[in-house]
Amino acid sequence: MKRAIIFGATGGIGQSICSELAAAGWSLYIHCNQKWDAACKISHKLAQKYPAQDFIPIRLNFSISDNKLIVFVKNLLPINAAVFAEGITDYNFVGQQKMAKIDQIMQINLITPIKLTHLLEPFLIKNKFSRIVYLGSVYGGQGSALEAVYSASKAGLTRFSQAYAREVASTHLTVNVVAPGAVNTPMNAMFPKETMQEVKEEIPAGRLAESSDISFWIKNLLDPHSNYLTGQTIYVSGGWLL
C-alpha cells in the first residue's frame, strides 16, 4: 500500500491534493494544526469513497520543539511520500512586522519542513520509490512587496530542494517544488475583490488558478513513473510573473 502524508491538508489546495491522491490509490495522513474537525471530516469522507485505503487524521503544530517533532515522526506508519502544503503569510511592510511574526513565517514555511525532511529521510529511502513535494510560490521566483519574508521562505524551499535532491537522487527519492501563482482559495479571500480583479487582469491565462490546477501536478510528481524529474520548481502560474 502506498501512503503519503499531506501537511496542511485542510487548506484549499491541501484538500484538493487529498482528493487527487485518494483517487489515484493513495492512503493518506490528513494533517492539520488547528482544524481537527475538518481533518476528521476529510478522512471520513475519503474513507467512505475509497474503503480499501487508509485515511488517518493527524495533528502537528509546526512551531513545536525538535523533540516533539522526533516523537511525531517515530509514530508514523511507513510512507512513500510527503507533501508540504502548510504555509502562512503576513501582508505587511517588513519595517512594520513584528519580529515574532517574521520568525513564525520562516519557521512554518521553511525551517520545520526542512527538519521534518531530515527526520523522514530514513523512512522514505527504504522504499523502491519515494517522493517529497513542497508547495512553493511564484513569489519565490520573483519577490512580492509587502510579502518579503514570505517570498524569502518560498525562495528558500526552491534552493533547498534543488540542493537536497542532489544528495538523495541515487536513493530513488525525488524532491521537487510546485509553485502556484494566484489561486482561488480562502488564503486570497482577505484581499478586496477589486485587488484580485487587477491581479486576474495581469495573468496571461485570464483567470486565477483553481486548487485542482495545482494538485494535478503534485499527483503526477508522486507517480512511480516520475522518477527522473528531481530538484525542480514547477511554476503553475498561468504565465504570470515569469
CSV table of C-alpha atoms in Angstrom, one decimal:
chain,number,residue,atom,x,y,z
A,1,MET,CA,0.0,0.0,0.0
A,2,LYS,CA,1.4,3.4,-1.0
A,3,ARG,CA,0.9,6.1,1.7
A,4,ALA,CA,1.6,9.8,1.8
A,5,ILE,CA,1.4,12.4,4.5
A,6,ILE,CA,-0.2,15.7,3.4
A,7,PHE,CA,0.9,18.6,5.6
A,8,GLY,CA,-1.6,21.4,5.5
A,9,ALA,CA,-4.3,19.0,4.2
A,10,THR,CA,-7.3,21.2,5.5
A,11,GLY,CA,-6.3,24.2,3.3
A,12,GLY,CA,-7.9,24.9,-0.1
A,13,ILE,CA,-5.0,23.4,-2.0
A,14,GLY,CA,-4.4,20.7,0.6
A,15,GLN,CA,-8.0,19.4,0.3
A,16,SER,CA,-7.6,19.2,-3.5
A,17,ILE,CA,-4.3,17.3,-3.1
A,18,CYS,CA,-6.0,14.8,-0.8
A,19,SER,CA,-8.9,14.2,-3.3
A,20,GLU,CA,-6.5,13.7,-6.3
A,21,LEU,CA,-4.2,11.3,-4.4
A,22,ALA,CA,-7.0,9.3,-2.9
A,23,ALA,CA,-8.5,8.8,-6.4
A,24,ALA,CA,-5.0,7.7,-7.6
A,25,GLY,CA,-5.0,4.9,-4.9
A,26,TRP,CA,-3.0,6.6,-2.1
A,27,SER,CA,-3.6,6.1,1.5
A,28,LEU,CA,-3.2,9.4,3.4
A,29,TYR,CA,-2.3,11.0,6.6
A,30,ILE,CA,-4.5,14.1,6.7
A,31,HIS,CA,-2.5,16.7,8.7
A,32,CYS,CA,-3.9,19.8,10.4
A,33,ASN,CA,-2.7,22.2,13.0
A,34,GLN,CA,-5.9,23.7,14.4
A,35,LYS,CA,-8.7,22.4,12.1
A,36,TRP,CA,-9.1,19.0,13.7
A,37,ASP,CA,-12.8,18.7,12.9
A,38,ALA,CA,-12.1,19.5,9.2
A,39,ALA,CA,-9.3,16.9,9.1
A,40,CYS,CA,-11.6,14.2,10.6
A,41,LYS,CA,-14.3,15.2,8.1
A,42,ILE,CA,-12.0,14.9,5.1
A,43,SER,CA,-10.7,11.5,6.4
A,44,HIS,CA,-14.2,10.1,6.9
A,45,LYS,CA,-15.4,11.3,3.5
A,46,LEU,CA,-12.5,9.7,1.7
A,47,ALA,CA,-12.7,6.5,3.7
A,48,GLN,CA,-16.3,6.1,2.6
A,49,LYS,CA,-15.4,6.7,-1.0
A,50,TYR,CA,-12.2,4.5,-1.0
A,51,PRO,CA,-12.8,1.8,1.7
A,52,ALA,CA,-9.7,-0.2,0.6
A,53,GLN,CA,-7.4,2.7,1.6
A,54,ASP,CA,-6.5,4.3,4.9
A,55,PHE,CA,-7.2,7.9,5.8
A,56,ILE,CA,-5.8,9.0,9.1
A,57,PRO,CA,-6.3,12.5,10.6
A,58,ILE,CA,-3.2,13.8,12.4
A,59,ARG,CA,-2.3,17.0,14.2
A,60,LEU,CA,1.0,18.8,14.4
A,61,ASN,CA,1.9,22.4,15.3
A,62,PHE,CA,4.9,23.4,13.1
A,63,SER,CA,6.2,25.6,15.9
A,64,ILE,CA,6.8,22.8,18.4
A,65,SER,CA,10.1,21.7,19.8
A,66,ASP,CA,12.6,19.4,18.0
A,67,ASN,CA,12.0,16.6,20.5
A,68,LYS,CA,8.2,16.6,19.8
A,69,LEU,CA,8.9,16.6,16.0
A,70,ILE,CA,11.0,13.4,16.6
A,71,VAL,CA,8.2,11.7,18.5
A,72,PHE,CA,5.7,12.7,15.8
A,73,VAL,CA,7.8,11.1,13.1
A,74,LYS,CA,8.5,8.0,15.1
A,75,ASN,CA,4.8,7.3,15.5
A,76,LEU,CA,4.0,7.4,11.8
A,77,LEU,CA,3.3,4.3,9.7
A,78,PRO,CA,5.6,3.7,6.7
A,79,ILE,CA,5.1,6.4,4.0
A,80,ASN,CA,6.2,6.7,0.4
A,81,ALA,CA,5.7,10.5,0.1
A,82,ALA,CA,5.5,13.7,2.0
A,83,VAL,CA,3.7,16.8,0.6
A,84,PHE,CA,4.3,20.1,2.4
A,85,ALA,CA,1.3,22.3,1.7
A,86,GLU,CA,1.4,24.0,5.1
A,87,GLY,CA,2.1,27.8,5.0
A,88,ILE,CA,1.3,31.2,6.2
A,89,THR,CA,1.9,34.8,5.1
A,90,ASP,CA,1.6,38.3,6.6
A,91,TYR,CA,0.7,41.1,4.2
A,92,ASN,CA,2.8,43.9,5.7
A,93,PHE,CA,5.9,46.1,5.3
A,94,VAL,CA,9.0,44.5,6.8
A,95,GLY,CA,9.6,47.6,8.9
A,96,GLN,CA,6.2,47.2,10.4
A,97,GLN,CA,6.2,43.5,11.0
A,98,LYS,CA,6.7,42.1,14.5
A,99,MET,CA,9.9,40.1,14.8
A,100,ALA,CA,7.9,37.2,16.3
A,101,LYS,CA,5.8,37.1,13.1
A,102,ILE,CA,9.0,37.0,10.9
A,103,ASP,CA,10.2,34.1,13.0
A,104,GLN,CA,6.8,32.3,12.7
A,105,ILE,CA,6.7,32.7,8.9
A,106,MET,CA,10.2,31.3,8.4
A,107,GLN,CA,9.6,28.5,11.0
A,108,ILE,CA,6.3,27.3,9.4
A,109,ASN,CA,7.2,27.8,5.7
A,110,LEU,CA,10.8,26.7,5.7
A,111,ILE,CA,12.6,25.6,8.8
A,112,THR,CA,10.1,23.0,10.1
A,113,PRO,CA,9.7,21.5,6.6
A,114,ILE,CA,13.5,21.1,6.4
A,115,LYS,CA,13.6,19.5,9.9
A,116,LEU,CA,10.8,17.1,9.0
A,117,THR,CA,12.6,16.2,5.8
A,118,HIS,CA,15.6,15.4,7.9
A,119,LEU,CA,13.6,13.1,10.1
A,120,LEU,CA,11.6,11.5,7.4
A,121,GLU,CA,14.5,10.7,5.1
A,122,PRO,CA,15.5,7.3,6.7
A,123,PHE,CA,11.9,6.1,6.3
A,124,LEU,CA,11.5,7.3,2.7
A,125,ILE,CA,14.7,6.0,1.3
A,126,LYS,CA,13.8,2.4,2.3
A,127,ASN,CA,11.2,2.3,-0.5
A,128,LYS,CA,11.6,1.4,-4.1
A,129,PHE,CA,10.3,4.9,-4.9
A,130,SER,CA,9.6,7.9,-2.6
A,131,ARG,CA,8.7,11.5,-3.1
A,132,ILE,CA,8.9,14.9,-1.4
A,133,VAL,CA,7.0,17.9,-2.8
A,134,TYR,CA,7.0,21.3,-1.3
A,135,LEU,CA,4.3,23.9,-2.1
A,136,GLY,CA,6.3,27.0,-3.1
A,137,SER,CA,5.1,30.2,-4.7
A,138,VAL,CA,5.6,32.3,-7.8
A,139,TYR,CA,6.9,34.8,-5.2
A,140,GLY,CA,9.8,32.5,-4.5
A,141,GLY,CA,11.0,33.3,-8.0
A,142,GLN,CA,10.0,36.9,-8.2
A,143,GLY,CA,9.6,38.6,-4.7
A,144,SER,CA,6.5,40.4,-3.7
A,145,ALA,CA,6.5,43.7,-2.0
A,146,LEU,CA,4.6,43.6,1.3
A,147,GLU,CA,5.3,39.8,1.4
A,148,ALA,CA,9.1,40.0,1.5
A,149,VAL,CA,9.5,37.4,4.3
A,150,TYR,CA,7.0,35.1,2.7
A,151,SER,CA,8.9,35.4,-0.6
A,152,ALA,CA,12.2,34.6,1.2
A,153,SER,CA,10.7,31.5,2.8
A,154,LYS,CA,9.4,30.2,-0.6
A,155,ALA,CA,12.6,31.0,-2.4
A,156,GLY,CA,14.4,29.1,0.4
A,157,LEU,CA,12.3,26.0,-0.4
A,158,THR,CA,13.3,26.2,-4.1
A,159,ARG,CA,17.1,26.3,-3.3
A,160,PHE,CA,16.9,23.7,-0.5
A,161,SER,CA,15.0,21.3,-2.8
A,162,GLN,CA,17.5,21.8,-5.6
A,163,ALA,CA,20.4,21.0,-3.3
A,164,TYR,CA,18.8,18.2,-1.3
A,165,ALA,CA,17.6,16.5,-4.5
A,166,ARG,CA,21.2,16.0,-5.5
A,167,GLU,CA,22.1,14.4,-2.2
A,168,VAL,CA,19.4,11.8,-2.4
A,169,ALA,CA,18.9,11.2,-6.1
A,170,SER,CA,20.6,7.8,-6.0
A,171,THR,CA,18.1,6.5,-3.4
A,172,HIS,CA,15.1,6.9,-5.7
A,173,LEU,CA,13.8,9.8,-3.6
A,174,THR,CA,12.8,12.7,-5.8
A,175,VAL,CA,12.4,16.2,-4.4
A,176,ASN,CA,10.5,19.0,-6.1
A,177,VAL,CA,8.6,22.2,-5.6
A,178,VAL,CA,5.2,23.1,-7.1
A,179,ALA,CA,5.0,26.9,-7.1
A,180,PRO,CA,1.5,28.3,-7.7
A,181,GLY,CA,0.6,31.8,-8.8
A,182,ALA,CA,-2.6,33.4,-7.6
A,183,VAL,CA,-5.0,30.7,-6.5
A,184,ASN,CA,-8.7,30.9,-5.8
A,185,THR,CA,-8.6,29.8,-2.2
A,186,PRO,CA,-9.6,31.3,1.2
A,187,MET,CA,-6.0,32.5,1.7
A,188,ASN,CA,-6.6,35.1,-1.0
A,189,ALA,CA,-10.1,36.0,0.2
A,190,MET,CA,-8.6,38.6,2.6
A,191,PHE,CA,-7.9,40.8,-0.4
A,192,PRO,CA,-10.6,43.2,-1.8
A,193,LYS,CA,-12.4,42.0,-4.9
A,194,GLU,CA,-11.0,45.0,-6.8
A,195,THR,CA,-7.4,43.9,-6.0
A,196,MET,CA,-8.0,40.3,-7.1
A,197,GLN,CA,-9.6,41.6,-10.3
A,198,GLU,CA,-6.5,43.6,-11.0
A,199,VAL,CA,-4.3,40.5,-10.4
A,200,LYS,CA,-6.6,38.5,-12.7
A,201,GLU,CA,-6.1,41.0,-15.5
A,202,GLU,CA,-2.3,40.7,-15.1
A,203,ILE,CA,-2.4,36.9,-15.6
A,204,PRO,CA,-2.0,35.9,-19.3
A,205,ALA,CA,-4.3,32.9,-18.8
A,206,GLY,CA,-7.0,35.4,-17.8
A,207,ARG,CA,-8.0,33.7,-14.5
A,208,LEU,CA,-6.9,32.7,-11.1
A,209,ALA,CA,-5.7,29.1,-10.6
A,210,GLU,CA,-8.1,26.6,-9.1
A,211,SER,CA,-6.8,24.2,-6.4
A,212,SER,CA,-7.1,21.4,-8.9
A,213,ASP,CA,-4.6,23.1,-11.3
A,214,ILE,CA,-2.0,22.7,-8.5
A,215,SER,CA,-2.9,19.3,-7.2
A,216,PHE,CA,-2.8,17.8,-10.7
A,217,TRP,CA,1.0,18.4,-10.8
A,218,ILE,CA,1.5,17.1,-7.3
A,219,LYS,CA,-0.3,13.9,-8.2
A,220,ASN,CA,1.9,13.5,-11.3
A,221,LEU,CA,5.1,14.1,-9.3
A,222,LEU,CA,4.1,11.4,-6.9
A,223,ASP,CA,3.6,8.9,-9.7
A,224,PRO,CA,6.1,6.0,-9.6
A,225,HIS,CA,7.0,6.7,-13.3
A,226,SER,CA,8.0,10.3,-12.4
A,227,ASN,CA,11.5,9.1,-11.2
A,228,TYR,CA,13.8,11.3,-13.4
A,229,LEU,CA,12.4,14.7,-12.5
A,230,THR,CA,14.0,16.0,-9.3
A,231,GLY,CA,15.4,19.2,-7.9
A,232,GLN,CA,12.9,21.3,-10.0
A,233,THR,CA,10.5,24.1,-9.2
A,234,ILE,CA,7.4,24.0,-11.4
A,235,TYR,CA,5.7,27.3,-11.7
A,236,VAL,CA,1.9,26.9,-12.1
A,237,SER,CA,1.0,30.5,-12.7
A,238,GLY,CA,-0.9,30.9,-15.9
A,239,GLY,CA,2.1,32.8,-17.3
A,240,TRP,CA,2.0,35.3,-14.5
A,241,LEU,CA,5.3,36.9,-13.3
A,242,LEU,CA,7.6,34.8,-15.4
